[in-house]
mmCIF file of C-alpha atoms and ligand atoms in Angstrom:
data_model
loop_
_atom_site.group_PDB
_atom_site.id
_atom_site.type_symbol
_atom_site.label_atom_id
_atom_site.label_comp_id
_atom_site.label_asym_id
_atom_site.label_seq_id
_atom_site.Cartn_x
_atom_site.Cartn_y
_atom_site.Cartn_z
ATOM 1 C CA MET A 267 -5.117 2.334 22.666
ATOM 2 C CA ASP A 268 -3.175 5.038 24.795
ATOM 3 C CA ARG A 269 -3.465 8.949 24.660
ATOM 4 C CA GLN A 270 -0.154 8.948 23.032
ATOM 5 C CA GLU A 271 -1.303 6.674 20.380
ATOM 6 C CA LEU A 272 -4.813 9.186 19.861
ATOM 7 C CA GLN A 273 -2.338 12.142 19.830
ATOM 8 C CA LYS A 274 -1.268 10.958 16.585
ATOM 9 C CA LEU A 275 -4.074 10.608 15.031
ATOM 10 C CA ARG A 276 -4.767 13.827 15.975
ATOM 11 C CA ASP A 277 -1.799 15.116 14.288
ATOM 12 C CA LEU A 278 -2.265 13.782 11.205
ATOM 13 C CA PRO A 279 -2.915 16.503 8.637
ATOM 14 C CA ILE A 280 -6.467 17.055 8.531
ATOM 15 C CA GLU A 281 -6.875 17.877 4.799
ATOM 16 C CA GLY A 282 -4.648 14.720 3.967
ATOM 17 C CA VAL A 283 -7.072 12.584 6.455
ATOM 18 C CA ALA A 284 -10.168 14.585 3.940
ATOM 19 C CA GLU A 285 -8.339 13.506 1.003
ATOM 20 C CA ARG A 286 -8.314 10.068 2.003
ATOM 21 C CA LEU A 287 -11.977 10.102 2.589
ATOM 22 C CA GLY A 288 -12.149 11.550 -1.124
ATOM 23 C CA LEU A 289 -13.092 15.053 -0.504
ATOM 24 C CA ARG A 290 -11.110 17.239 -2.628
ATOM 25 C CA VAL A 291 -9.346 19.896 -0.965
ATOM 26 C CA VAL A 292 -8.372 23.050 -2.794
ATOM 27 C CA ARG A 293 -6.690 26.371 -1.317
ATOM 28 C CA HIS A 294 -7.718 24.789 2.176
ATOM 29 C CA LYS A 295 -11.296 24.662 1.645
ATOM 30 C CA CYS A 296 -13.704 21.872 0.331
ATOM 31 C CA LEU A 297 -17.357 21.221 -0.426
ATOM 32 C CA CYS A 298 -19.165 19.976 2.779
ATOM 33 C CA PRO A 299 -19.927 16.453 3.162
ATOM 34 C CA PHE A 300 -22.363 17.420 5.552
ATOM 35 C CA HIS A 301 -24.856 19.702 4.260
ATOM 36 C CA ASP A 302 -26.223 19.839 0.397
ATOM 37 C CA ASP A 303 -23.310 22.170 -0.333
ATOM 38 C CA HIS A 304 -22.353 23.768 -3.987
ATOM 39 C CA HIS A 305 -19.568 25.941 -2.826
ATOM 40 C CA ALA A 306 -17.005 25.087 -0.477
ATOM 41 C CA SER A 307 -18.073 26.032 2.871
ATOM 42 C CA LEU A 308 -15.895 23.788 4.585
ATOM 43 C CA SER A 309 -12.339 24.909 5.563
ATOM 44 C CA PHE A 310 -9.333 23.717 7.297
ATOM 45 C CA ARG A 311 -7.162 25.325 10.049
ATOM 46 C CA VAL A 312 -3.901 23.987 9.204
ATOM 47 C CA SER A 313 -2.053 25.447 12.286
ATOM 48 C CA LYS A 314 -5.268 23.874 14.510
ATOM 49 C CA ASN A 315 -5.166 20.834 12.530
ATOM 50 C CA THR A 316 -9.308 21.318 12.151
ATOM 51 C CA PHE A 317 -12.178 21.656 10.101
ATOM 52 C CA ARG A 318 -15.234 24.156 10.516
ATOM 53 C CA CYS A 319 -17.990 24.552 8.441
ATOM 54 C CA PHE A 320 -19.413 28.009 8.134
ATOM 55 C CA VAL A 321 -22.743 27.134 7.180
ATOM 56 C CA CYS A 322 -24.020 24.136 8.914
ATOM 57 C CA GLY A 323 -21.630 24.575 11.517
ATOM 58 C CA ALA A 324 -19.901 20.770 11.599
ATOM 59 C CA SER A 325 -16.407 21.187 13.418
ATOM 60 C CA GLY A 326 -13.465 19.231 14.826
ATOM 61 C CA GLY A 327 -10.469 17.642 14.120
ATOM 62 C CA THR A 328 -9.345 14.349 12.191
ATOM 63 C CA ILE A 329 -10.932 12.201 14.880
ATOM 64 C CA ASP A 330 -14.637 14.033 14.259
ATOM 65 C CA LEU A 331 -14.169 14.533 10.755
ATOM 66 C CA VAL A 332 -13.634 10.459 10.381
ATOM 67 C CA MET A 333 -16.657 9.882 12.500
ATOM 68 C CA ARG A 334 -18.986 12.226 11.122
ATOM 69 C CA TYR A 335 -18.120 11.372 7.340
ATOM 70 C CA LEU A 336 -17.957 7.526 7.724
ATOM 71 C CA ASN A 337 -20.999 7.439 10.575
ATOM 72 C CA LYS A 338 -18.621 5.749 12.481
ATOM 73 C CA ASP A 339 -18.203 6.311 16.361
ATOM 74 C CA PHE A 340 -14.994 7.066 18.554
ATOM 75 C CA LYS A 341 -13.189 3.916 18.824
ATOM 76 C CA ALA A 342 -14.150 2.579 15.016
ATOM 77 C CA ALA A 343 -13.139 5.987 13.543
ATOM 78 C CA CYS A 344 -9.790 6.239 15.773
ATOM 79 C CA GLN A 345 -9.122 2.496 14.423
ATOM 80 C CA TRP A 346 -9.966 3.818 10.767
ATOM 81 C CA LEU A 347 -6.870 6.292 10.694
ATOM 82 C CA SER A 348 -4.743 4.018 12.216
ATOM 83 C CA THR A 349 -5.503 1.147 9.295
ATOM 84 C CA GLN A 350 -4.915 4.381 7.407
ATOM 85 C CA ARG A 351 -1.791 6.117 8.995
ATOM 86 C CA GLY A 352 0.726 3.672 7.339
ATOM 87 C CA ARG A 353 -0.263 4.329 3.952
ATOM 88 C CA PHE A 354 -1.045 8.055 4.555
ATOM 89 C CA PHE A 355 2.440 8.784 5.622
ATOM 90 C CA LEU A 356 4.052 6.816 2.810
ATOM 91 C CA CYS A 357 2.176 8.831 0.212
ATOM 92 C CA THR A 358 2.688 12.089 1.741
ATOM 93 C CA ALA A 359 6.300 11.689 2.076
ATOM 94 C CA THR A 360 6.216 10.829 -1.473
ATOM 95 C CA GLN A 361 4.306 13.832 -2.564
ATOM 96 C CA ARG A 362 6.679 16.332 -1.231
ATOM 97 C CA GLU A 363 9.396 14.983 -3.555
ATOM 98 C CA PRO A 364 9.297 17.458 -6.197
ATOM 99 C CA SER A 365 8.295 15.781 -9.174
ATOM 100 C CA PRO A 366 11.641 15.603 -11.673
ATOM 101 C CA VAL A 367 10.923 17.523 -14.976
ATOM 102 C CA CYS A 368 14.412 17.386 -15.827
ATOM 103 C CA GLY A 369 15.898 18.123 -19.443
ATOM 104 C CA PHE A 370 12.091 19.085 -21.028
ATOM 105 C CA ASP A 371 11.556 22.328 -21.685
ATOM 106 C CA ALA A 372 8.063 22.551 -20.708
ATOM 107 C CA SER A 373 8.324 26.514 -21.731
ATOM 108 C CA ARG A 374 9.182 25.693 -25.341
ATOM 109 C CA TYR A 375 6.239 23.497 -26.149
ATOM 110 C CA SER A 376 3.437 24.837 -23.983
ATOM 111 C CA ARG A 377 2.177 27.718 -26.212
ATOM 112 C CA PHE A 378 1.273 24.690 -28.854
ATOM 113 C CA PHE A 379 -1.500 23.657 -26.405
ATOM 114 C CA GLU A 380 -3.102 26.771 -25.618
ATOM 115 C CA HIS A 381 -5.068 27.267 -28.970
ATOM 116 C CA PRO A 382 -5.104 23.405 -29.877
ATOM 117 C CA TRP A 383 -5.598 23.159 -33.919
ATOM 118 C CA LEU A 384 -6.102 20.013 -36.268
ATOM 119 C CA ASN A 385 -5.191 19.919 -39.556
ATOM 120 C CA ASP A 386 -7.222 17.561 -41.974
ATOM 121 C CA GLU A 387 -5.214 14.664 -41.427
ATOM 122 C CA ALA A 388 -5.635 14.905 -37.080
ATOM 123 C CA ARG A 389 -9.197 15.721 -37.964
ATOM 124 C CA ARG A 390 -9.145 12.126 -40.164
ATOM 125 C CA PHE A 391 -7.463 10.265 -37.628
ATOM 126 C CA LEU A 392 -9.093 10.653 -34.691
ATOM 127 C CA PHE A 393 -13.100 11.947 -35.542
ATOM 128 C CA GLU A 394 -13.615 9.469 -38.992
ATOM 129 C CA GLU A 395 -11.394 6.721 -38.243
ATOM 130 C CA ARG A 396 -11.338 6.135 -34.057
ATOM 131 C CA ARG A 397 -14.605 8.592 -33.821
ATOM 132 C CA ILE A 398 -13.060 10.435 -30.491
ATOM 133 C CA ASP A 399 -15.708 12.947 -29.780
ATOM 134 C CA PRO A 400 -14.605 16.608 -30.148
ATOM 135 C CA ARG A 401 -14.984 17.715 -26.324
ATOM 136 C CA VAL A 402 -12.592 14.492 -25.650
ATOM 137 C CA ALA A 403 -10.002 15.943 -28.286
ATOM 138 C CA ARG A 404 -10.476 19.390 -26.859
ATOM 139 C CA TRP A 405 -10.107 18.316 -23.206
ATOM 140 C CA CYS A 406 -7.012 16.784 -23.841
ATOM 141 C CA ARG A 407 -5.431 19.688 -25.909
ATOM 142 C CA ILE A 408 -4.805 17.271 -28.867
ATOM 143 C CA THR A 409 -2.821 20.052 -31.699
ATOM 144 C CA SER A 410 -0.800 19.135 -35.005
ATOM 145 C CA TRP A 411 1.640 20.345 -37.295
ATOM 146 C CA LYS A 412 3.536 19.128 -40.149
ATOM 147 C CA ASP A 413 7.579 18.977 -40.207
ATOM 148 C CA ARG A 414 9.601 20.461 -43.114
ATOM 149 C CA GLN A 415 8.783 17.104 -44.898
ATOM 150 C CA GLY A 416 5.492 18.037 -44.976
ATOM 151 C CA VAL A 417 4.321 14.704 -42.464
ATOM 152 C CA PRO A 418 1.408 15.651 -40.263
ATOM 153 C CA TRP A 419 2.186 14.555 -37.194
ATOM 154 C CA LEU A 420 -0.770 14.543 -33.852
ATOM 155 C CA GLN A 421 0.885 16.320 -30.810
ATOM 156 C CA THR A 422 -0.695 15.233 -27.733
ATOM 157 C CA PRO A 423 0.635 16.626 -24.191
ATOM 158 C CA TYR A 424 1.036 15.113 -21.013
ATOM 159 C CA TYR A 425 -0.073 17.042 -17.782
ATOM 160 C CA ASP A 426 0.624 16.294 -13.979
ATOM 161 C CA ARG A 427 -2.332 16.584 -11.874
ATOM 162 C CA GLU A 428 -1.837 20.558 -10.717
ATOM 163 C CA GLY A 429 -2.063 20.957 -14.722
ATOM 164 C CA ARG A 430 1.709 21.052 -15.822
ATOM 165 C CA LEU A 431 3.270 19.744 -18.716
ATOM 166 C CA ILE A 432 5.740 17.808 -18.282
ATOM 167 C CA GLY A 433 5.842 15.469 -21.583
ATOM 168 C CA VAL A 434 4.994 15.806 -25.340
ATOM 169 C CA GLN A 435 4.060 12.793 -27.971
ATOM 170 C CA ASN A 436 4.116 13.026 -31.431
ATOM 171 C CA ARG A 437 2.570 10.784 -33.266
ATOM 172 C CA ASN A 438 3.016 10.170 -37.549
ATOM 173 C CA LEU A 439 0.008 10.535 -39.272
ATOM 174 C CA ILE A 440 1.190 8.423 -42.166
ATOM 175 C CA LYS A 441 -0.095 5.168 -42.312
ATOM 176 C CA GLY A 442 3.175 2.457 -41.480
ATOM 177 C CA ALA A 443 5.582 5.318 -41.307
ATOM 178 C CA LEU A 444 8.156 4.663 -38.831
ATOM 179 C CA PRO A 445 8.887 6.176 -36.370
ATOM 180 C CA ARG A 446 5.598 6.102 -35.537
ATOM 181 C CA PHE A 447 6.176 8.351 -32.125
ATOM 182 C CA ARG A 448 8.692 10.501 -31.490
ATOM 183 C CA PHE A 449 9.420 12.689 -28.005
ATOM 184 C CA PRO A 450 11.132 15.521 -27.471
ATOM 185 C CA GLN A 451 14.331 15.530 -25.442
ATOM 186 C CA GLY A 452 13.506 14.671 -21.892
ATOM 187 C CA ALA A 453 9.951 14.647 -21.991
ATOM 188 C CA VAL A 454 8.530 12.515 -19.249
ATOM 189 C CA THR A 455 5.598 9.903 -21.009
ATOM 190 C CA SER A 456 4.330 9.645 -17.379
ATOM 191 C CA ILE A 457 0.608 8.155 -16.584
ATOM 192 C CA TYR A 458 -1.608 10.051 -19.272
ATOM 193 C CA ASN A 459 -4.457 12.192 -18.281
ATOM 194 C CA LEU A 460 -3.712 12.498 -14.494
ATOM 195 C CA PRO A 461 -5.639 16.108 -14.629
ATOM 196 C CA VAL A 462 -8.941 13.772 -14.783
ATOM 197 C CA LEU A 463 -8.116 12.962 -11.304
ATOM 198 C CA ASN A 464 -9.087 15.930 -10.167
ATOM 199 C CA ARG A 465 -12.711 15.259 -11.449
ATOM 200 C CA LEU A 466 -13.365 12.348 -9.308
ATOM 201 C CA LYS A 467 -15.846 12.350 -6.498
ATOM 202 C CA ALA A 468 -16.100 9.240 -3.782
ATOM 203 C CA GLY A 469 -17.137 6.130 -5.090
ATOM 204 C CA ASP A 470 -16.405 7.260 -8.908
ATOM 205 C CA GLU A 471 -15.054 4.742 -11.477
ATOM 206 C CA LEU A 472 -11.974 5.383 -13.180
ATOM 207 C CA TYR A 473 -10.473 3.328 -15.843
ATOM 208 C CA ILE A 474 -6.835 2.690 -16.953
ATOM 209 C CA ALA A 475 -6.107 2.452 -19.993
ATOM 210 C CA GLU A 476 -2.988 1.388 -22.186
ATOM 211 C CA GLY A 477 -1.398 4.194 -24.371
ATOM 212 C CA CYS A 478 -3.494 7.698 -24.952
ATOM 213 C CA SER A 479 -5.394 6.258 -27.747
ATOM 214 C CA ASP A 480 -7.590 3.752 -25.715
ATOM 215 C CA CYS A 481 -7.338 6.648 -22.945
ATOM 216 C CA TRP A 482 -9.620 8.978 -25.764
ATOM 217 C CA SER A 483 -12.260 6.175 -26.702
ATOM 218 C CA LEU A 484 -12.787 5.393 -23.244
ATOM 219 C CA LEU A 485 -13.406 9.265 -22.937
ATOM 220 C CA SER A 486 -15.589 9.374 -25.820
ATOM 221 C CA ALA A 487 -17.292 6.362 -24.089
ATOM 222 C CA GLY A 488 -18.321 8.411 -21.051
ATOM 223 C CA HIS A 489 -15.772 6.860 -18.948
ATOM 224 C CA LYS A 490 -13.401 8.924 -16.789
ATOM 225 C CA ALA A 491 -9.679 7.374 -17.750
ATOM 226 C CA ILE A 492 -6.081 8.069 -17.496
ATOM 227 C CA ALA A 493 -3.490 5.782 -19.181
ATOM 228 C CA ILE A 494 -0.345 3.804 -18.984
ATOM 229 C CA PRO A 495 2.046 5.022 -21.558
ATOM 230 C CA SER A 496 2.502 1.599 -22.545
ATOM 231 C CA ALA A 497 2.072 -2.147 -21.265
ATOM 232 C CA THR A 498 5.998 -2.891 -21.541
ATOM 233 C CA LEU A 499 6.937 0.454 -20.011
ATOM 234 C CA LEU A 500 4.969 0.121 -16.598
ATOM 235 C CA THR A 501 8.218 2.404 -14.398
ATOM 236 C CA ARG A 502 8.970 2.503 -10.781
ATOM 237 C CA LYS A 503 7.556 5.994 -11.288
ATOM 238 C CA ASP A 504 3.961 4.732 -12.464
ATOM 239 C CA ILE A 505 3.781 2.741 -9.570
ATOM 240 C CA GLU A 506 4.472 5.224 -7.103
ATOM 241 C CA GLN A 507 1.989 7.612 -8.498
ATOM 242 C CA LEU A 508 -0.895 5.078 -9.043
ATOM 243 C CA SER A 509 -0.403 3.877 -5.162
ATOM 244 C CA ILE A 510 -0.725 7.824 -4.641
ATOM 245 C CA ILE A 511 -4.098 7.916 -6.558
ATOM 246 C CA ASN A 512 -5.309 4.723 -4.544
ATOM 247 C CA CYS A 513 -3.986 6.320 -1.456
ATOM 248 C CA GLN A 514 -5.834 9.501 -1.828
ATOM 249 C CA LEU A 515 -8.819 8.619 -4.043
ATOM 250 C CA SER A 516 -11.901 6.201 -2.682
ATOM 251 C CA ILE A 517 -13.045 4.955 -5.727
ATOM 252 C CA SER A 518 -13.081 2.256 -8.125
ATOM 253 C CA TYR A 519 -10.664 0.888 -10.550
ATOM 254 C CA ASN A 520 -11.440 -0.742 -14.130
ATOM 255 C CA MET A 521 -9.526 -1.972 -17.276
ATOM 256 C CA PHE A 522 -10.224 -3.667 -20.208
ATOM 257 C CA PRO A 523 -7.055 -5.459 -20.727
ATOM 258 C CA ASP A 524 -5.701 -5.401 -24.255
ATOM 259 C CA ASN A 525 -6.503 -8.977 -25.803
ATOM 260 C CA ASP A 526 -2.743 -10.102 -25.905
ATOM 261 C CA VAL A 527 0.427 -11.343 -23.288
ATOM 262 C CA PRO A 528 1.299 -7.844 -22.833
ATOM 263 C CA GLY A 529 -2.094 -6.460 -22.023
ATOM 264 C CA GLU A 530 -2.854 -9.560 -19.696
ATOM 265 C CA ARG A 531 0.854 -8.822 -17.859
ATOM 266 C CA LEU A 532 0.136 -5.260 -17.297
ATOM 267 C CA PHE A 533 -3.202 -5.934 -15.513
ATOM 268 C CA LEU A 534 -1.590 -8.621 -13.288
ATOM 269 C CA GLN A 535 0.994 -5.822 -12.619
ATOM 270 C CA LEU A 536 -1.351 -3.095 -11.826
ATOM 271 C CA ARG A 537 -3.453 -4.862 -9.479
ATOM 272 C CA GLU A 538 -0.435 -5.283 -7.468
ATOM 273 C CA VAL A 539 -0.668 -1.912 -7.002
ATOM 274 C CA LEU A 540 -5.030 -1.383 -7.251
ATOM 275 C CA PRO A 541 -6.022 -4.812 -5.310
ATOM 276 C CA THR A 542 -9.584 -3.764 -6.528
ATOM 277 C CA LEU A 543 -8.722 -3.197 -9.831
ATOM 278 C CA VAL A 544 -11.801 -4.636 -11.992
ATOM 279 C CA ARG A 545 -11.079 -6.896 -15.050
ATOM 280 C CA HIS A 546 -14.052 -6.275 -18.164
ATOM 281 C CA GLN A 547 -13.463 -8.737 -20.853
ATOM 282 C CA LEU A 548 -13.047 -7.368 -24.505
ATOM 283 C CA PRO A 549 -14.926 -9.895 -27.087
ATOM 284 C CA PRO A 550 -12.359 -12.082 -28.512
ATOM 285 C CA ASP A 551 -12.738 -10.053 -31.812
ATOM 286 C CA CYS A 552 -11.457 -7.142 -30.407
ATOM 287 C CA LYS A 553 -7.822 -6.271 -29.583
ATOM 288 C CA ASP A 554 -8.349 -3.034 -27.639
ATOM 289 C CA PHE A 555 -10.880 -1.122 -26.466
ATOM 290 C CA SER A 556 -10.366 1.286 -28.911
ATOM 291 C CA GLU A 557 -11.758 -1.294 -31.439
ATOM 292 C CA TYR A 558 -14.613 -2.562 -29.153
ATOM 293 C CA TYR A 559 -15.750 1.403 -28.838
ATOM 294 C CA LEU A 560 -15.563 1.107 -32.645
ATOM 295 C CA GLN A 561 -17.797 -1.669 -32.666
ATOM 296 C CA THR A 562 -20.222 -0.581 -30.750
ATOM 297 C CA ASN A 563 -20.761 2.945 -31.585
ATOM 298 C CA PRO A 564 -20.486 2.214 -35.584
ATOM 299 C CA SER A 565 -20.675 5.374 -37.887
ATOM 300 C CA PRO A 566 -23.667 7.156 -37.950
HETATM 301 ZN ZN1 ZN B 662 -21.987 22.041 6.088
#
């Protein structure tokens, strides 16, 4: 590797390299992986592209960080960085684009989720029929309302990774009523439960569900999960977002595909973006994870 090549590796943004290693960087700091840290002692100097832990003294640049974190020698660390580089640039380039929140007036809706409130129909739907853990309902800030005709609706907010409201899904709680779902104008139903990504550590398992309610069941079963809005709606933007996640986090991806053709197709589509996606088979009598969850967690 010539000097110019080495300089390119040294110039890779250090915080990006740290995230690529699975460290979670918040305000130029992260938990130091080199000692038993509980207070984000490691800080990054973006201007110098370096890191330093003020407790254990670990310090250096991009190559040092990789050497120490992955326990590699100089040459192996450089090789690792070069293999990451292509993906890395793709990631940072895509990240810089502002998220399109066109047309959706988040300010009009965000107050609904400040104090989520579940009416009787919503409680029955979530806690009795689906046995969703109340903590999951709170984490997801699910709320409910009734329209002028008295129809009860479950209202589910979609947040981006930074916790900004980007969309709202309304679900009709009257069985068999149509339309089952309604979306405010301009609301994006992108990937659901993105804030959970901020809670992942390197090596964690992430489940990918089809739709919010399977996601709630997975969360209630103790998994970390996100959801694709619908098997038939995997958009270019979702794919882009998943590949960014794949670039940034060293985690494993898991899925229980629905026992039907769209479920299978979604799994295959997702595996193209997430090559390590692990498939878990549902028993033949369960059409989706929610049914499986009910079967394995019978009511007391
Ligand atoms: Zn340290």
